[in-house]
Amino acid sequence: MSAFGNYCIFAATGTSLVSAVLYALVWRGRDDLRNLARTFFTLTSVLLAGALLTLLYLILTHDFRVAYVFSYSSTDLPLWYLIASLWGGQEGTFLLWIVFVSILGLVLLTSRKARSFEAGNLFFVNLFIL
């Protein structure tokens, strides 16, 4: 299961890079690439959510073969503390914040008022995710 989480992280890095390049091109006037850039950003967000849910699953099932789970969780912890151990370490905190940033990017994608500055903002959001 942790291999799936690793796949999600690496794939999200690749899709975010492609999305950043596409949004840079949209920002410079290539409006025909906007839908493709949105698709890659949405895929990035789905992959990041998959990685976060995989880590949460590994914590809740006490899979101590994963170093992060071994370091930040215990079988003695109640459910709420197990969930909180998701952001107990640096890696989990970074993953959680990146997921929050991608959710913010998805809100920008769906906002009609944000259309005029979507390309520039989502270019920098993708750089943050990278």
Coordinates of C-alpha atoms in Angstrom, one line a residue:
M1 CA 0.0 0.0 0.0
S2 CA 2.8 2.4 0.7
A3 CA 4.0 1.9 -2.9
F4 CA 0.7 3.4 -4.0
G5 CA 1.4 6.5 -1.9
N6 CA 4.9 6.8 -3.4
Y7 CA 3.4 6.5 -6.9
C8 CA 0.9 9.2 -6.1
I9 CA 3.6 11.6 -4.8
F10 CA 5.9 11.0 -7.9
A11 CA 3.0 11.2 -10.3
A12 CA 1.7 14.4 -8.7
T13 CA 5.1 15.9 -9.1
G14 CA 5.1 15.2 -12.8
T15 CA 1.6 16.4 -13.4
S16 CA 2.2 19.5 -11.4
L17 CA 5.3 20.3 -13.5
V18 CA 3.3 19.8 -16.7
S19 CA 0.5 21.9 -15.3
A20 CA 3.0 24.7 -14.4
V21 CA 4.5 24.7 -17.9
L22 CA 1.0 24.8 -19.5
Y23 CA -0.2 27.6 -17.2
A24 CA 3.0 29.6 -18.0
L25 CA 2.1 29.2 -21.7
V26 CA -1.5 30.2 -21.0
W27 CA -0.3 33.2 -19.1
R28 CA 1.8 34.2 -22.1
G29 CA -1.3 34.1 -24.4
R30 CA -1.9 30.5 -25.4
D31 CA -5.5 30.3 -24.2
D32 CA -6.0 27.1 -26.2
L33 CA -4.0 25.2 -23.5
R34 CA -6.2 26.3 -20.6
N35 CA -8.4 23.2 -20.4
L36 CA -5.4 20.9 -20.6
A37 CA -3.7 22.9 -17.8
R38 CA -6.8 22.6 -15.7
T39 CA -7.0 18.8 -16.3
F40 CA -3.4 18.3 -15.2
F41 CA -3.9 20.5 -12.1
T42 CA -7.1 18.5 -11.2
L43 CA -5.1 15.3 -11.7
T44 CA -2.4 16.7 -9.4
S45 CA -5.0 17.4 -6.7
V46 CA -6.5 13.9 -7.0
L47 CA -3.0 12.3 -6.7
L48 CA -2.1 14.4 -3.7
A49 CA -5.4 13.5 -2.0
G50 CA -4.7 9.8 -2.8
A51 CA -1.2 10.1 -1.2
L52 CA -2.7 11.7 1.9
L53 CA -5.5 9.1 2.2
T54 CA -2.9 6.4 1.8
L55 CA -0.8 7.7 4.6
L56 CA -3.9 8.0 6.8
Y57 CA -4.9 4.4 6.0
L58 CA -1.4 3.2 6.9
I59 CA -1.5 5.1 10.2
L60 CA -5.0 3.8 11.1
T61 CA -4.1 0.2 10.2
H62 CA -0.8 0.4 12.2
D63 CA 1.4 -0.6 9.3
F64 CA 4.7 -0.1 11.2
R65 CA 6.7 -1.2 8.1
V66 CA 6.5 2.4 7.0
A67 CA 9.0 4.6 8.9
Y68 CA 6.6 7.5 9.3
V69 CA 3.9 5.4 10.9
F70 CA 6.5 3.8 13.1
S71 CA 7.8 7.1 14.2
Y72 CA 4.6 9.0 14.9
S73 CA 1.9 6.6 15.8
S74 CA 1.3 3.9 18.4
T75 CA -1.3 1.1 19.0
D76 CA -2.1 2.8 22.3
L77 CA -3.4 6.0 20.8
P78 CA -7.1 6.7 20.6
L79 CA -8.6 7.4 17.1
W80 CA -8.3 11.2 17.2
Y81 CA -4.6 11.1 18.2
L82 CA -4.0 8.6 15.4
I83 CA -5.6 11.0 12.9
A84 CA -3.5 13.8 14.4
S85 CA -0.4 11.8 13.9
L86 CA -0.9 12.4 10.2
W87 CA 0.6 15.8 10.6
G88 CA 2.8 14.9 13.5
G89 CA 6.0 14.8 11.5
Q90 CA 7.5 17.2 8.9
E91 CA 6.6 15.0 5.9
G92 CA 2.9 14.6 6.9
T93 CA 2.6 18.4 7.6
F94 CA 4.1 19.2 4.2
L95 CA 1.7 16.8 2.5
L96 CA -1.3 18.2 4.4
W97 CA -0.4 21.8 3.5
I98 CA 0.1 20.8 -0.2
V99 CA -3.3 19.2 -0.2
F100 CA -4.8 22.4 1.3
V101 CA -3.0 24.5 -1.4
S102 CA -4.4 22.2 -4.1
I103 CA -7.9 22.6 -2.7
L104 CA -7.4 26.3 -2.9
G105 CA -6.3 25.9 -6.5
L106 CA -9.5 23.9 -7.2
V107 CA -11.6 26.7 -5.7
L108 CA -9.8 29.1 -8.0
L109 CA -10.6 26.9 -11.0
T110 CA -14.3 26.9 -10.2
S111 CA -14.6 30.6 -9.5
R112 CA -15.9 32.7 -12.4
K113 CA -14.4 35.9 -10.9
A114 CA -10.9 34.3 -10.8
R115 CA -10.8 33.6 -14.6
S116 CA -8.8 36.8 -15.4
F117 CA -6.0 35.9 -13.1
E118 CA -6.2 32.0 -13.1
A119 CA -3.2 31.4 -15.2
G120 CA -0.7 33.4 -13.2
N121 CA -2.0 32.3 -9.8
L122 CA -2.1 28.6 -10.7
F123 CA 1.3 28.8 -12.2
F124 CA 2.7 29.8 -8.8
V125 CA 0.4 27.3 -7.0
N126 CA 2.0 24.6 -9.1
L127 CA 5.5 25.8 -8.2
F128 CA 4.5 25.6 -4.6
I129 CA 3.3 22.0 -5.0
L130 CA 6.6 21.1 -6.7

